[in-house]
Coordinates of C-alpha atoms and ligand atoms in Angstrom, one line a residue:
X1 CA -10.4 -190.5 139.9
X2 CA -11.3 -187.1 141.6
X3 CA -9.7 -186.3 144.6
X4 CA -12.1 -187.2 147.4
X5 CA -10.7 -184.9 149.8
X6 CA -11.7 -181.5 151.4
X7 CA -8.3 -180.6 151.7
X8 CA -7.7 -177.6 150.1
X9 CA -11.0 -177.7 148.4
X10 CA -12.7 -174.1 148.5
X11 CA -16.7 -174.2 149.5
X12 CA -18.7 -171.7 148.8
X13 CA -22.4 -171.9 150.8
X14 CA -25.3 -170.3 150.6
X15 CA -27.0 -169.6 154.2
X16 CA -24.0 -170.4 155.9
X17 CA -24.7 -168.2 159.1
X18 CA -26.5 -170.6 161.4
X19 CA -28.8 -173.8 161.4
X20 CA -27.8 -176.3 158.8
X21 CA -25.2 -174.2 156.8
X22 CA -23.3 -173.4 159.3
X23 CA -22.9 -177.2 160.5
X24 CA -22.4 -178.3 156.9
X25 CA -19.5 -175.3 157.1
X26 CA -18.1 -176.6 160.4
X27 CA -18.1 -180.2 159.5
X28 CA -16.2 -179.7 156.2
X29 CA -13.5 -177.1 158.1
X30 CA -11.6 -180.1 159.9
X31 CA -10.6 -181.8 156.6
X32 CA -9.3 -178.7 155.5
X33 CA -12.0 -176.9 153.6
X34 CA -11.8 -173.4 153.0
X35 CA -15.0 -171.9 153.0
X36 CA -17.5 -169.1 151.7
X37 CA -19.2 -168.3 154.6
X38 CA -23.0 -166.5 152.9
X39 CA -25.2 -165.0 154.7
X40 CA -28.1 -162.8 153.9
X41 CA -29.9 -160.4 156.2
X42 CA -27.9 -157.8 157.4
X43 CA -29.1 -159.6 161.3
X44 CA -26.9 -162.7 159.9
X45 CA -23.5 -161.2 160.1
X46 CA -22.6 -162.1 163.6
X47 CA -23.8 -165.4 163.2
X48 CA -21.6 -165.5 159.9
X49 CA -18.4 -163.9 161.7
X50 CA -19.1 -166.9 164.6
X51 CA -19.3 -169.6 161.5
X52 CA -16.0 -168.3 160.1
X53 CA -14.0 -168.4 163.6
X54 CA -15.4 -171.9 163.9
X55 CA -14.0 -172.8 160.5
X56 CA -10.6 -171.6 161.7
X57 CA -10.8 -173.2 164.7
X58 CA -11.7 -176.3 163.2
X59 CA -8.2 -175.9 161.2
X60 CA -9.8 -174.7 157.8
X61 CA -9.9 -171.0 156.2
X62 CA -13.0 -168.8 155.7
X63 CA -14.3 -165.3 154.4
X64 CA -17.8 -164.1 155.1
X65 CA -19.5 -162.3 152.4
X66 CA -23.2 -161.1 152.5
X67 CA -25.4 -161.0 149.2
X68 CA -29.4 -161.3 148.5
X69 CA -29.1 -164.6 146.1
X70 CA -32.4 -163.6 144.2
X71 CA -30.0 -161.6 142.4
X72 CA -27.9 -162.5 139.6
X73 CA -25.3 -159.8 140.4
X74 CA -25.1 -160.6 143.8
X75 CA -24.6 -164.9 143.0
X76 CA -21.9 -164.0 140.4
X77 CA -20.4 -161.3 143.5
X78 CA -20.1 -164.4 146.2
X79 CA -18.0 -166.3 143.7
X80 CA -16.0 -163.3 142.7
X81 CA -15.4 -163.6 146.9
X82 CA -14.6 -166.6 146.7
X83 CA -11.9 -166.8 143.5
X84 CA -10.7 -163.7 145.1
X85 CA -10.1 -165.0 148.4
X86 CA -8.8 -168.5 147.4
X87 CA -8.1 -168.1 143.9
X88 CA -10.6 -171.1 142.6
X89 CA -14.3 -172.4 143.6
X90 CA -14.3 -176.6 144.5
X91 CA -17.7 -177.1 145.4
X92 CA -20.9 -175.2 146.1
X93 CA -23.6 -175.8 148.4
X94 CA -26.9 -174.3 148.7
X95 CA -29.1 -174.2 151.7
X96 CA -30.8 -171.0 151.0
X97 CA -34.5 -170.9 151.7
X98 CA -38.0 -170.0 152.9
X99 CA -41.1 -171.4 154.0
X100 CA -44.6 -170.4 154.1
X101 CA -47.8 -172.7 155.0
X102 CA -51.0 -171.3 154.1
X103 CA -54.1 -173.0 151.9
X104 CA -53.5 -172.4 147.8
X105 CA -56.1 -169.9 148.1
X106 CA -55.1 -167.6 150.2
X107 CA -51.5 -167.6 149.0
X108 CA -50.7 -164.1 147.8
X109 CA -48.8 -162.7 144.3
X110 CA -46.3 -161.4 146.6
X111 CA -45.9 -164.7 148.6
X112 CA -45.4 -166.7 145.5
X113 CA -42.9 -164.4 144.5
X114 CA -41.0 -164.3 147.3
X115 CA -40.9 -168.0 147.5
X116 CA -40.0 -168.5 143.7
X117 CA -36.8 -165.9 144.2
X118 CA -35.4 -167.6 146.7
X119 CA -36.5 -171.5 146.5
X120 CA -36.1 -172.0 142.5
X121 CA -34.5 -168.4 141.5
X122 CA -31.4 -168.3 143.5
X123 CA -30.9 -171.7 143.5
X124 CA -31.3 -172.0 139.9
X125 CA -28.3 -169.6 139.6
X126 CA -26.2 -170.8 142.0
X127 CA -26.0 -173.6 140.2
X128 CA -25.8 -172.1 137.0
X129 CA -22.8 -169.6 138.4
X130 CA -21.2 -172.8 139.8
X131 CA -21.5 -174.7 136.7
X132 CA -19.4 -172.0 135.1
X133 CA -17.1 -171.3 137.7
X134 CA -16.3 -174.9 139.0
X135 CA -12.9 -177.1 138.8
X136 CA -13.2 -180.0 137.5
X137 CA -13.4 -183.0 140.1
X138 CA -16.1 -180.2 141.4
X139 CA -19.3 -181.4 143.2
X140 CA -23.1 -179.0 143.8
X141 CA -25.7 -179.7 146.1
X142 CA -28.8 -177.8 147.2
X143 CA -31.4 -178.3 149.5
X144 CA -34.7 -178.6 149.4
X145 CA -37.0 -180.6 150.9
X146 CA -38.8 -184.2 151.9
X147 CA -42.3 -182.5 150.6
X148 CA -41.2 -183.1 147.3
X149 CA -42.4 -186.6 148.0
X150 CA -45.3 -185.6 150.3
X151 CA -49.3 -185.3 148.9
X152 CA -50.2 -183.1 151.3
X153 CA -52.2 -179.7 151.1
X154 CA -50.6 -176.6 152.8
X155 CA -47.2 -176.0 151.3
X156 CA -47.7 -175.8 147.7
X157 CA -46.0 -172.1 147.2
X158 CA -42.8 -173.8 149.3
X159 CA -42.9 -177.6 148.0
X160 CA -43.7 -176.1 144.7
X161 CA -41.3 -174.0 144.6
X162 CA -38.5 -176.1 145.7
X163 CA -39.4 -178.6 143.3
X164 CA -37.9 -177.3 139.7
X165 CA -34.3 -177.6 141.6
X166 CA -35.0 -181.3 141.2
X167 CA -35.1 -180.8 137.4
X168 CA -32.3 -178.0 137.5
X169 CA -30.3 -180.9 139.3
X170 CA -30.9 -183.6 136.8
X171 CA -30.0 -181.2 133.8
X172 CA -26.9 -179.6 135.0
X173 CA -25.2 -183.3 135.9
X174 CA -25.7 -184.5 132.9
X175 CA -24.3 -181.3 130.9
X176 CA -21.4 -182.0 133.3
X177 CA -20.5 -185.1 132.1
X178 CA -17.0 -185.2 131.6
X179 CA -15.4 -182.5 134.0
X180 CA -16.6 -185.1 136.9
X181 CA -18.9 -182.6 138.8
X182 CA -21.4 -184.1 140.1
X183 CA -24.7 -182.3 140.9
X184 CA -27.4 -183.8 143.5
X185 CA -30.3 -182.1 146.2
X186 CA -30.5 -183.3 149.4
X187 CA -34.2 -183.2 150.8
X188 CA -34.6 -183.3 154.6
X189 CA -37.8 -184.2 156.7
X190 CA -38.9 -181.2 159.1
X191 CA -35.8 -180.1 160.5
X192 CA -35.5 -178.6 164.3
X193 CA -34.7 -175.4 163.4
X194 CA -35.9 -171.8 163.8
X195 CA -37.1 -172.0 160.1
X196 CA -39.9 -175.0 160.5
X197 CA -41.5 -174.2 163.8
X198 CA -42.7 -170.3 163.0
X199 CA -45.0 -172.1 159.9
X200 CA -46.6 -175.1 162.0
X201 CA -49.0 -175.5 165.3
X202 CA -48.4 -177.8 168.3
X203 CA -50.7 -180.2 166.6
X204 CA -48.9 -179.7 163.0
X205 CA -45.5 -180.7 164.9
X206 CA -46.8 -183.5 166.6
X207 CA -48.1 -185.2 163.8
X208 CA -44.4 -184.5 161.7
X209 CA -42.8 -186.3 165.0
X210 CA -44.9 -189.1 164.6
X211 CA -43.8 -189.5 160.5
X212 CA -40.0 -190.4 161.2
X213 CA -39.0 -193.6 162.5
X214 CA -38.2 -192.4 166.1
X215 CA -41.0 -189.7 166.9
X216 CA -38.6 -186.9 166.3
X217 CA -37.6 -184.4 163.9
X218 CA -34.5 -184.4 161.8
X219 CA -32.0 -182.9 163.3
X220 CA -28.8 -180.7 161.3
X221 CA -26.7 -183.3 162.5
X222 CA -28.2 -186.0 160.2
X223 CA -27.9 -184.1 156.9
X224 CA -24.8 -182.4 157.3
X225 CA -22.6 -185.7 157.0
X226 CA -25.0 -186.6 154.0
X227 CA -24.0 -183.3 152.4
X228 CA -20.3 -184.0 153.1
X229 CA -20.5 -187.1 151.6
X230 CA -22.0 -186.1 148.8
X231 CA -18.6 -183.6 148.9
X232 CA -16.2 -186.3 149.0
X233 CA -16.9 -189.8 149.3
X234 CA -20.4 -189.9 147.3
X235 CA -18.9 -188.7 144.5
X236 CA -20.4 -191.0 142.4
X237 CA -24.1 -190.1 143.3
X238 CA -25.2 -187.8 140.3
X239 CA -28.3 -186.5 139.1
X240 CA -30.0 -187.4 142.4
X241 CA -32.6 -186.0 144.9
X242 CA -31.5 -187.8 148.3
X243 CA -34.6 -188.1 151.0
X244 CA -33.0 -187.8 154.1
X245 CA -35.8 -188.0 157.0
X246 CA -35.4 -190.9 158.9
X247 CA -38.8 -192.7 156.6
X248 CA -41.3 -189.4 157.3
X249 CA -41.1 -189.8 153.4
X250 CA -40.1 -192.4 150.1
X251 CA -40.7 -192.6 146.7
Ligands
NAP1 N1 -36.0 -176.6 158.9 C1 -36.8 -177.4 158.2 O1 -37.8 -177.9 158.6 C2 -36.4 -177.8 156.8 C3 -36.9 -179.0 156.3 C4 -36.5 -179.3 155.0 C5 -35.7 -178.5 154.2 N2 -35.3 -177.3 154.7 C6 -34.5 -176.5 153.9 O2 -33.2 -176.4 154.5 C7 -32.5 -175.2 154.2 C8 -31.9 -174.7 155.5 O3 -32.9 -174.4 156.4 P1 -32.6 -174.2 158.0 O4 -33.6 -175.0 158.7 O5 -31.1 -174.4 158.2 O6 -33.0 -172.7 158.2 P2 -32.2 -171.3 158.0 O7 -31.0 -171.2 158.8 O8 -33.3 -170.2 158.2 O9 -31.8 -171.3 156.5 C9 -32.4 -170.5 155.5 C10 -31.3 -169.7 154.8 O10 -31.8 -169.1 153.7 C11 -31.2 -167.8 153.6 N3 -31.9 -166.9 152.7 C12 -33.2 -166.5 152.8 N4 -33.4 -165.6 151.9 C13 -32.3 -165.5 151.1 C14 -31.9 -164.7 150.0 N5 -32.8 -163.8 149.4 N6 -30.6 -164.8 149.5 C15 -29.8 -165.6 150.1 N7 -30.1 -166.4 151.2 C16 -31.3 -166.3 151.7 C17 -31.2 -167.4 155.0 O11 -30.2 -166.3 155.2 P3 -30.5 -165.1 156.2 O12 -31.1 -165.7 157.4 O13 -29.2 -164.4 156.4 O14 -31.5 -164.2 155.5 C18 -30.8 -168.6 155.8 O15 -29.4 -168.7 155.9 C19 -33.6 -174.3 153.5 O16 -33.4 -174.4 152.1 C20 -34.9 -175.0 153.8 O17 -35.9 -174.8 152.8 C21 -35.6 -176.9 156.0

């Protein structure tokens, strides 16, 4: 049976600098976690450096490394970090991403690549780095989001880009069999974050309030234990797209 501890256990995760990474990096640190703290634009670091200390804090070990995911060099350089700093890679979590909200037809060459790099490109090979890098025992999750079960205009470039992860996810833990890694996404409703609110309108956030079984948004604070359970505990959830959003939406 695979150890379902952090202890020890070294975390590498993507967007780890503020908003949801950086609570799924602070949550982890008091079992003992060390972890990879990501982070992205240059304007991240500080945020990064303050997700580190609060690692340490928390009584678990950290490094900080930047790198643009969309590139393959740059994935295979954060675990290269991380095997350098701790010698082995446990578990790797993904929560890189980007949103944009327009109608199909006004949604741009540029915009669709943009949103493919970062939604299914990095994410793709994240888990394809982790897949080769990973002990056994390991576990992979990566974020997307509750739209994959949503018929709803607007986000097709972001929903439809998130969406291949669900089949990357499916693929990889069942190539895994036998090493006990287990591989699953996490989808959350409309999260209260910096990320959701530039994309929607007073109305537009009103109307995601009313979709959840308390008027509100999802907050950090309910996926980040999802995402550590998945880490320890929920080992034994494979294969899996979780929908974590408080009933906003099911399938
Ligand atoms: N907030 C929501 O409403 C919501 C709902 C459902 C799902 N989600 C998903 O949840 C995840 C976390 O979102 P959040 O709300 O916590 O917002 P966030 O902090 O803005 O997370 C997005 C992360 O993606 C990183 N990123 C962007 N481009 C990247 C690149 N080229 N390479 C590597 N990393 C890159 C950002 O890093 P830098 O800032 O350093 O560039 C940032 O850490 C995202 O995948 C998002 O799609 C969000």
């Amino acid at each position: 049976m695979p150890g379902r501890t952090l202890k020890d256990k070294v975390v590498v995760i993507g967007g780890a600098s503020r908003n949801l990474g950086s609570l799924i990096a602070r949550e982890i640190a008091s079992d003992g976690a060390k972890v990879v703290v990501h982070y992205n634009s240059p304007s991240s670091k500080d945020d990064a450096m303050k997700t580190a200390q609060a690692v340490k804090d928390a009584g678990g070990e950290s490094v900080v490394h930047e790198a643009d995911l969309t590139k393959t060099d740059e994935v295979e350089g954060l675990f290269e970090v991380a095997i350098g700093a701790f010698d082995k890679v446990d578990c790797m979590v993904n929560t890189a991403g980007m949103v944009i909200k327009k109608p199909m037809a006004e949604v741009t060459e540029d915009d669709y690549d943009k949103m493919f790099a970062v939604n299914s490109k990095a994410a793709f090979f994240m888990m394809r780095e982790a897949a080769k890098r990973l002990e056994d025992g390991g576990k992979i999750v990566t974020v997307v989001t509750s739209l994959l079960a949503a018929y709803t205009g607007l986000y097709s470039v972001y929903a439809g880009s998130k969406s291949p992860v669900e089949h990357f996810t499916r693929a990889l833990s069942k190539e895994l069999f036998g090493r006990n890694i287990s591989v699953n996404a996490v989808a959350p409703g409309p999260m209260d974050t910096g990320f959701f609110y530039p994309a929607e309108t007073e109305d537009s956030i009103a109307f995601h309030k009313s979709s959840s079984m308390n008027g509100e948004l999802t907050k950090i604070g309910d996926i980040a234990p999802c995402v550590k359970f998945l880490l320890t505990d929920g080992w034994w959830v494979n294969g899996q797209t979780l929908f974590v959003n408080g009933g906003y939406t099911t399938r």
